[in-house]
């Protein structure tokens, strides 16, 4: 079983096992005009040259389109980050593949479940995608459970999302009066605030806060509502299948825990071993955190502090929620029998670089919730151990919330909820590692596949700033995966290995501004001119070369 880590903002689950082509079921007559022959099918005409061979869209999607159609498809793709040209052609109601574990299909749920308000968040989303999301929710949620669908528009500029969307809502209201509500921000407030706006407008017993570029599966709501009926202090997540951005086909994924790294970027992780030992993939599983899509009892969400209103725009608010829920009396579960298909964007049409906002939000979370471990967030972002100089806003209200809820310390979370998150208790220093002979180059992890650290022009990015030092005889790690720099014992090149207690030759004696000497071999990490005429990292007899590391944690005994 292989897991991969990635930015949660694309909400991409992992461990795919097959791909299904989408198929239409019965076509709603009111939308029949939107259905035509799929552009994925070949047409009976002379092939047209691909005008955009380097486009991520046409690298993966190979329809026979005219030049005019290609230009339209590419323009829409660049605007939205997925294949709107194709989305506009396929039915609003389409059959999704059955991707749940077979044991989910035999489960029965009470008829008196809580009601649910479904909140769809969007900014400049494609109209056909929003309409398809609404159709799937209406058709696949029992009518007596679906209290309302709330559309939260974070000040879109797309004109289709005004008159045409309103007309679609009016049509729905002919048979389901008042089912769909709209909340529109007069100025763009960001994802966190949009979620709060939806929650404030909701009236159901339970709220499901979703993106608008989704489709729900049959019986998606019942497993979630049944768990919350059993324990209202749960925050839940369905399992996300992926709708490919290029062909709108569905790739199903298995369930995984929602975790994060010390930069507070979301990532997927293993569940606790106990869940796998039960050998039943239909069972709920505890998770350290939650992604941007989650389901919660509406009143409990308020009791636990909703979302941090001081978060800006995008990023980190879901990790903050996950930590807070666990520390303050709730818990988080992934529900494998609840499935939602989510479009995987090739790129985001707004907020292209999230690093600045994410860094600020992560530091805000650290200040309120992470206690003595907040220094690990500074290290992950390569900021000084103290006085990082970034304005994180007023956190006094959130600290009062923590005191009022009598929340546990973060160490309890590490010990009991997320032991897979390395506490970095042995972190003594971090940042760029520079030799005094050549101060414009830094130790860099190089290509991951080669496991050979290199010297590279200092660029302050992750491959150079993740170099923590460890106590007594420090080992040097140059990767978020905690790969340690080792002396292989022979030869001149250092080697990177995943850190483990059994790994030999990974410990180094070092003081700031002095040599880096291997504890076991007695050789030093140094630099020398290589065969290509450039400086290279070498392991050799010590000649007195001196090194400095960018940031030192002085109160942990390193100098």
Short mmCIF file of C-alpha atoms in Angstrom, two decimals, residues 98-477:
data_model
loop_
_atom_site.label_atom_id
_atom_site.label_comp_id
_atom_site.label_asym_id
_atom_site.label_seq_id
_atom_site.Cartn_x
_atom_site.Cartn_y
_atom_site.Cartn_z
CA UNK A 98 -20.17 2.29 -7.27
CA UNK A 99 -16.88 2.66 -5.39
CA UNK A 100 -17.87 1.84 -1.83
CA UNK A 101 -16.79 -1.30 -0.01
CA UNK A 102 -19.30 -4.08 -0.58
CA UNK A 103 -20.21 -4.08 3.10
CA UNK A 104 -21.49 -0.52 2.81
CA UNK A 105 -24.19 -1.69 0.40
CA UNK A 106 -25.89 -3.86 3.03
CA UNK A 107 -25.95 -1.32 5.85
CA UNK A 108 -29.29 0.04 6.99
CA UNK A 109 -29.86 3.40 8.67
CA UNK A 110 -32.66 4.77 10.88
CA UNK A 111 -35.45 6.69 9.20
CA UNK A 112 -35.46 9.40 11.88
CA UNK A 113 -32.00 10.79 11.18
CA UNK A 114 -31.16 14.47 11.76
CA UNK A 115 -31.80 16.92 8.92
CA UNK A 116 -28.87 18.27 6.91
CA UNK A 117 -28.03 21.65 5.41
CA UNK A 118 -25.60 21.33 2.51
CA UNK A 119 -23.36 24.36 2.01
CA UNK A 120 -21.60 24.83 -1.33
CA UNK A 121 -18.74 27.35 -1.37
CA UNK A 122 -17.54 28.89 -4.64
CA UNK A 123 -15.93 31.79 -6.41
CA UNK A 124 -16.14 32.01 -10.21
CA UNK A 125 -17.11 28.36 -10.59
CA UNK A 126 -18.43 27.02 -13.89
CA UNK A 127 -22.22 27.13 -14.00
CA UNK A 128 -22.59 23.54 -15.26
CA UNK A 129 -20.45 22.27 -12.39
CA UNK A 130 -22.57 24.03 -9.76
CA UNK A 131 -25.78 22.81 -11.37
CA UNK A 132 -24.47 19.24 -11.45
CA UNK A 133 -23.56 19.48 -7.75
CA UNK A 134 -27.07 20.70 -6.90
CA UNK A 135 -28.71 17.97 -8.98
CA UNK A 136 -26.66 15.24 -7.34
CA UNK A 137 -27.53 16.50 -3.84
CA UNK A 138 -31.25 16.70 -4.59
CA UNK A 139 -31.40 13.32 -6.33
CA UNK A 140 -29.22 11.40 -3.87
CA UNK A 141 -30.31 12.80 -0.51
CA UNK A 142 -33.63 11.61 0.97
CA UNK A 143 -36.01 14.55 0.70
CA UNK A 144 -37.08 14.34 4.36
CA UNK A 145 -33.44 14.72 5.43
CA UNK A 146 -32.38 17.50 3.06
CA UNK A 147 -33.27 20.72 4.86
CA UNK A 148 -31.67 23.12 2.38
CA UNK A 149 -28.85 23.77 -0.04
CA UNK A 150 -27.00 27.01 0.66
CA UNK A 151 -24.88 28.52 -2.10
CA UNK A 152 -22.18 30.85 -0.78
CA UNK A 153 -20.80 33.07 -3.54
CA UNK A 154 -17.56 34.74 -2.46
CA UNK A 155 -18.07 37.62 -4.89
CA UNK A 156 -17.85 35.83 -8.21
CA UNK A 157 -17.48 37.91 -11.35
CA UNK A 158 -18.90 35.27 -13.69
CA UNK A 159 -22.21 36.65 -15.02
CA UNK A 160 -23.59 33.12 -15.47
CA UNK A 161 -23.69 32.83 -11.70
CA UNK A 162 -26.27 35.57 -11.46
CA UNK A 163 -29.19 35.45 -13.91
CA UNK A 164 -28.73 31.92 -15.28
CA UNK A 165 -28.11 30.37 -11.88
CA UNK A 166 -31.07 32.24 -10.41
CA UNK A 167 -33.28 30.90 -13.20
CA UNK A 168 -32.10 27.37 -12.42
CA UNK A 169 -32.92 27.88 -8.73
CA UNK A 170 -36.36 29.25 -9.61
CA UNK A 171 -37.02 26.08 -11.63
CA UNK A 172 -36.10 23.90 -8.65
CA UNK A 173 -38.39 25.94 -6.41
CA UNK A 174 -41.40 25.01 -8.54
CA UNK A 175 -41.27 21.55 -6.98
CA UNK A 176 -39.11 22.17 -3.89
CA UNK A 177 -40.01 25.69 -2.70
CA UNK A 178 -37.23 27.45 -0.79
CA UNK A 179 -34.84 24.50 -0.99
CA UNK A 180 -31.93 26.48 -2.43
CA UNK A 181 -30.67 29.65 -0.76
CA UNK A 182 -27.99 32.05 -1.94
CA UNK A 183 -25.56 34.04 0.18
CA UNK A 184 -23.37 36.47 -1.74
CA UNK A 185 -20.45 38.41 -0.33
CA UNK A 186 -20.22 42.00 -1.49
CA UNK A 187 -16.44 41.76 -1.20
CA UNK A 188 -14.25 38.69 -1.46
CA UNK A 189 -13.67 37.31 2.04
CA UNK A 190 -11.94 33.99 1.43
CA UNK A 191 -12.78 30.37 1.98
CA UNK A 192 -12.84 30.39 5.76
CA UNK A 193 -15.28 33.29 5.96
CA UNK A 194 -17.44 31.81 3.20
CA UNK A 195 -17.81 28.62 5.22
CA UNK A 196 -18.85 30.66 8.24
CA UNK A 197 -21.39 32.60 6.16
CA UNK A 198 -22.95 29.32 5.06
CA UNK A 199 -23.10 27.99 8.58
CA UNK A 200 -24.75 31.18 9.86
CA UNK A 201 -27.45 30.87 7.21
CA UNK A 202 -28.14 27.19 7.91
CA UNK A 203 -31.06 25.80 9.89
CA UNK A 204 -30.62 22.01 9.62
CA UNK A 205 -29.55 19.82 12.52
CA UNK A 206 -26.30 19.03 10.71
CA UNK A 207 -24.25 21.07 8.27
CA UNK A 208 -22.17 19.65 5.44
CA UNK A 209 -19.65 22.22 4.21
CA UNK A 210 -18.56 21.27 0.70
CA UNK A 211 -16.91 22.77 -2.34
CA UNK A 212 -19.24 23.49 -5.24
CA UNK A 213 -17.20 21.35 -7.69
CA UNK A 214 -18.46 18.06 -6.31
CA UNK A 215 -21.04 15.37 -6.94
CA UNK A 216 -22.40 13.25 -4.12
CA UNK A 217 -23.01 9.52 -4.40
CA UNK A 218 -26.08 7.50 -3.55
CA UNK A 219 -26.48 7.16 0.23
CA UNK A 220 -23.76 9.69 0.93
CA UNK A 221 -25.63 11.46 3.73
CA UNK A 222 -27.08 8.61 5.78
CA UNK A 223 -23.77 7.21 7.16
CA UNK A 224 -22.73 10.71 8.24
CA UNK A 225 -26.03 11.56 9.88
CA UNK A 226 -26.20 8.22 11.67
CA UNK A 227 -22.76 8.75 13.23
CA UNK A 228 -23.64 12.27 14.40
CA UNK A 229 -26.94 11.00 15.76
CA UNK A 230 -24.90 8.54 17.83
CA UNK A 231 -22.35 11.17 18.94
CA UNK A 232 -22.98 14.86 18.29
CA UNK A 233 -19.39 15.77 19.23
CA UNK A 234 -18.00 14.19 16.07
CA UNK A 235 -16.66 16.08 13.08
CA UNK A 236 -16.81 13.85 10.01
CA UNK A 237 -15.44 13.62 6.52
CA UNK A 238 -16.64 11.52 3.61
CA UNK A 239 -14.10 9.85 1.34
CA UNK A 240 -13.29 11.84 -1.80
CA UNK A 241 -13.13 10.22 -5.18
CA UNK A 242 -11.48 12.34 -7.86
CA UNK A 243 -13.15 13.76 -10.94
CA UNK A 244 -10.26 14.17 -13.38
CA UNK A 245 -9.86 17.77 -14.49
CA UNK A 246 -9.21 16.78 -18.12
CA UNK A 247 -11.98 14.31 -18.98
CA UNK A 248 -14.45 14.56 -16.07
CA UNK A 249 -14.12 10.82 -15.44
CA UNK A 250 -14.07 9.44 -11.91
CA UNK A 251 -11.08 7.86 -10.21
CA UNK A 252 -12.11 6.14 -6.96
CA UNK A 253 -9.88 6.20 -3.89
CA UNK A 254 -9.75 4.33 -0.63
CA UNK A 255 -10.13 5.95 2.75
CA UNK A 256 -7.13 7.53 4.48
CA UNK A 257 -6.53 9.66 7.54
CA UNK A 258 -6.27 13.43 7.18
CA UNK A 259 -3.00 14.65 8.65
CA UNK A 260 -0.57 17.51 8.21
CA UNK A 261 3.09 18.41 8.47
CA UNK A 262 4.71 21.06 10.65
CA UNK A 263 4.08 23.72 8.00
CA UNK A 264 0.41 22.77 8.61
CA UNK A 265 -0.04 21.73 4.99
CA UNK A 266 -2.60 18.96 4.76
CA UNK A 267 -1.52 15.50 3.76
CA UNK A 268 -2.96 12.02 3.72
CA UNK A 269 -1.70 9.47 6.18
CA UNK A 270 -2.31 5.99 7.55
CA UNK A 271 -5.05 5.27 10.04
CA UNK A 272 -4.09 3.72 13.35
CA UNK A 273 -3.14 0.08 12.93
CA UNK A 274 -6.19 -1.05 14.90
CA UNK A 275 -8.46 -0.01 12.01
CA UNK A 276 -6.54 -2.13 9.52
CA UNK A 277 -6.48 -5.07 11.95
CA UNK A 278 -10.28 -5.13 11.94
CA UNK A 279 -10.17 -5.86 8.20
CA UNK A 280 -13.40 -4.02 7.44
CA UNK A 281 -13.04 -1.01 5.16
CA UNK A 282 -16.63 0.05 5.76
CA UNK A 283 -15.95 1.04 9.38
CA UNK A 284 -15.43 4.65 10.51
CA UNK A 285 -11.83 5.52 11.34
CA UNK A 286 -10.36 8.15 13.64
CA UNK A 287 -8.39 10.93 11.94
CA UNK A 288 -5.99 13.56 13.34
CA UNK A 289 -7.52 16.34 11.27
CA UNK A 290 -10.02 17.12 8.56
CA UNK A 291 -9.74 18.53 5.07
CA UNK A 292 -11.78 21.46 3.80
CA UNK A 293 -14.91 19.33 3.35
CA UNK A 294 -16.52 18.27 6.62
CA UNK A 295 -19.84 17.49 8.30
CA UNK A 296 -20.74 18.52 11.84
CA UNK A 297 -23.67 19.04 14.20
CA UNK A 298 -24.67 22.67 13.64
CA UNK A 299 -24.93 23.59 17.32
CA UNK A 300 -21.83 21.66 18.37
CA UNK A 301 -19.90 23.55 15.70
CA UNK A 302 -20.83 26.76 17.50
CA UNK A 303 -20.01 25.32 20.92
CA UNK A 304 -16.54 24.27 19.80
CA UNK A 305 -15.78 27.71 18.31
CA UNK A 306 -16.77 27.30 14.61
CA UNK A 307 -13.82 28.37 12.45
CA UNK A 308 -11.21 30.91 13.45
CA UNK A 309 -12.55 34.18 12.06
CA UNK A 310 -9.06 35.64 12.19
CA UNK A 311 -7.79 33.30 9.47
CA UNK A 312 -7.17 35.08 6.18
CA UNK A 313 -8.52 33.86 2.88
CA UNK A 314 -7.34 30.31 2.55
CA UNK A 315 -5.29 27.64 4.24
CA UNK A 316 -4.79 26.20 7.71
CA UNK A 317 -8.30 26.71 9.03
CA UNK A 318 -9.13 23.02 8.65
CA UNK A 319 -6.01 21.93 10.54
CA UNK A 320 -6.85 24.43 13.28
CA UNK A 321 -10.35 22.95 13.48
CA UNK A 322 -9.00 19.43 13.67
CA UNK A 323 -6.55 20.19 16.46
CA UNK A 324 -9.14 22.18 18.40
CA UNK A 325 -11.85 19.51 18.15
CA UNK A 326 -9.54 16.84 19.54
CA UNK A 327 -8.07 19.03 22.29
CA UNK A 328 -11.43 20.40 23.42
CA UNK A 329 -13.59 17.31 23.79
CA UNK A 330 -14.61 16.19 20.32
CA UNK A 331 -13.15 13.78 17.80
CA UNK A 332 -12.79 13.37 14.05
CA UNK A 333 -13.70 10.40 11.88
CA UNK A 334 -13.48 9.44 8.23
CA UNK A 335 -16.64 7.64 7.05
CA UNK A 336 -15.74 5.25 4.20
CA UNK A 337 -19.37 4.46 3.34
CA UNK A 338 -19.96 8.13 2.49
CA UNK A 339 -18.50 9.08 -0.89
CA UNK A 340 -18.20 12.44 -2.63
CA UNK A 341 -16.63 12.96 -6.06
CA UNK A 342 -14.48 16.09 -6.16
CA UNK A 343 -12.96 17.75 -9.22
CA UNK A 344 -9.18 17.79 -9.10
CA UNK A 345 -8.17 21.17 -10.49
CA UNK A 346 -5.04 21.39 -12.61
CA UNK A 347 -4.50 24.88 -11.26
CA UNK A 348 -6.39 27.35 -9.16
CA UNK A 349 -7.75 30.33 -11.12
CA UNK A 350 -7.18 32.59 -8.12
CA UNK A 351 -4.66 32.91 -5.26
CA UNK A 352 -1.96 31.17 -7.27
CA UNK A 353 0.65 31.42 -4.52
CA UNK A 354 -0.79 30.42 -1.17
CA UNK A 355 2.51 30.39 0.69
CA UNK A 356 2.25 33.89 2.17
CA UNK A 357 -1.28 33.36 3.48
CA UNK A 358 -0.60 29.81 4.58
CA UNK A 359 2.51 30.85 6.49
CA UNK A 360 0.62 33.59 8.32
CA UNK A 361 -2.32 31.29 9.16
CA UNK A 362 -0.03 28.47 10.28
CA UNK A 363 1.77 30.80 12.69
CA UNK A 364 -1.59 31.91 14.07
CA UNK A 365 -2.59 28.29 14.74
CA UNK A 366 0.77 27.62 16.35
CA UNK A 367 0.51 30.60 18.67
CA UNK A 368 -2.87 29.51 20.04
CA UNK A 369 -2.71 25.70 20.09
CA UNK A 370 0.78 24.25 19.74
CA UNK A 371 2.37 25.31 23.05
CA UNK A 372 6.11 24.55 23.12
CA UNK A 373 5.86 22.84 19.72
CA UNK A 374 5.12 26.06 17.90
CA UNK A 375 8.84 26.40 17.17
CA UNK A 376 8.46 23.46 14.76
CA UNK A 377 6.16 25.60 12.62
CA UNK A 378 8.79 28.34 12.54
CA UNK A 379 11.35 25.74 11.47
CA UNK A 380 9.10 24.36 8.75
CA UNK A 381 8.75 27.85 7.25
CA UNK A 382 12.43 28.68 7.87
CA UNK A 383 11.62 31.54 10.21
CA UNK A 384 13.69 32.52 13.28
CA UNK A 385 12.89 30.55 16.45
CA UNK A 386 11.50 33.73 18.00
CA UNK A 387 10.30 37.09 16.70
CA UNK A 388 9.31 35.93 13.23
CA UNK A 389 7.98 39.41 12.45
CA UNK A 390 4.76 38.29 10.75
CA UNK A 391 1.44 39.85 11.77
CA UNK A 392 -0.89 37.00 12.74
CA UNK A 393 -3.67 39.24 14.00
CA UNK A 394 -5.24 39.33 17.46
CA UNK A 395 -5.41 35.84 18.98
CA UNK A 396 -6.67 36.84 22.42
CA UNK A 397 -10.23 35.70 21.72
CA UNK A 398 -9.04 32.28 20.53
CA UNK A 399 -6.88 31.89 23.63
CA UNK A 400 -9.88 32.72 25.78
CA UNK A 401 -11.86 30.09 23.86
CA UNK A 402 -9.20 27.51 24.66
CA UNK A 403 -9.33 28.40 28.34
CA UNK A 404 -13.12 28.41 28.42
CA UNK A 405 -13.35 24.97 26.80
CA UNK A 406 -10.66 23.65 29.17
CA UNK A 407 -8.74 22.14 26.27
CA UNK A 408 -5.88 19.70 26.68
CA UNK A 409 -2.22 20.57 25.94
CA UNK A 410 -0.86 19.89 22.48
CA UNK A 411 1.48 17.21 23.83
CA UNK A 412 -1.61 15.14 24.62
CA UNK A 413 -2.60 15.42 20.96
CA UNK A 414 0.83 14.23 19.82
CA UNK A 415 0.81 11.33 22.27
CA UNK A 416 -2.78 10.17 21.81
CA UNK A 417 -4.10 11.39 18.47
CA UNK A 418 -1.22 11.90 16.06
CA UNK A 419 1.84 9.97 17.24
CA UNK A 420 2.95 9.69 13.60
CA UNK A 421 3.77 13.41 13.63
CA UNK A 422 7.43 13.59 14.65
CA UNK A 423 7.59 16.01 17.62
CA UNK A 424 11.16 17.07 16.66
CA UNK A 425 12.08 17.18 20.33
CA UNK A 426 15.72 16.87 19.29
CA UNK A 427 15.65 19.87 16.96
CA UNK A 428 18.59 22.14 17.76
CA UNK A 429 19.01 24.12 14.58
CA UNK A 430 17.59 24.42 11.09
CA UNK A 431 17.83 26.35 7.88
CA UNK A 432 20.51 26.76 5.26
CA UNK A 433 23.86 25.10 5.90
CA UNK A 434 26.81 27.05 4.44
CA UNK A 435 30.55 26.41 4.24
CA UNK A 436 32.80 29.42 4.87
CA UNK A 437 34.89 28.67 1.74
CA UNK A 438 31.90 29.21 -0.56
CA UNK A 439 29.14 31.26 1.00
CA UNK A 440 26.87 31.60 -2.04
CA UNK A 441 26.01 27.90 -2.16
CA UNK A 442 24.10 25.76 0.35
CA UNK A 443 23.72 22.11 1.18
CA UNK A 444 20.77 20.88 -0.90
CA UNK A 445 19.02 17.52 -0.90
CA UNK A 446 19.34 17.29 -4.69
CA UNK A 447 17.19 14.83 -6.62
CA UNK A 448 15.22 12.60 -4.25
CA UNK A 449 15.81 9.60 -6.49
CA UNK A 450 19.60 9.90 -6.22
CA UNK A 451 19.89 10.16 -2.42
CA UNK A 452 23.00 12.29 -2.82
CA UNK A 453 23.12 15.74 -1.21
CA UNK A 454 24.69 18.46 -3.32
CA UNK A 455 25.85 22.07 -3.20
CA UNK A 456 23.51 24.45 -4.97
CA UNK A 457 23.07 28.21 -5.22
CA UNK A 458 21.23 29.33 -2.05
CA UNK A 459 17.53 29.78 -2.88
CA UNK A 460 15.84 29.51 0.56
CA UNK A 461 13.43 26.79 -0.63
CA UNK A 462 12.48 23.59 1.17
CA UNK A 463 15.28 21.44 -0.23
CA UNK A 464 17.79 23.69 1.54
CA UNK A 465 16.02 24.91 4.65
CA UNK A 466 15.06 21.54 6.17
CA UNK A 467 18.35 20.75 7.86
CA UNK A 468 17.59 20.11 11.55
CA UNK A 469 20.35 19.30 14.02
CA UNK A 470 20.01 16.70 16.74
CA UNK A 471 21.53 16.62 20.24
CA UNK A 472 24.87 15.29 21.46
CA UNK A 473 26.13 14.09 18.11
CA UNK A 474 23.81 15.83 15.65
CA UNK A 475 22.61 14.18 12.47
CA UNK A 476 21.79 16.36 9.51
CA UNK A 477 18.46 15.93 7.77
#
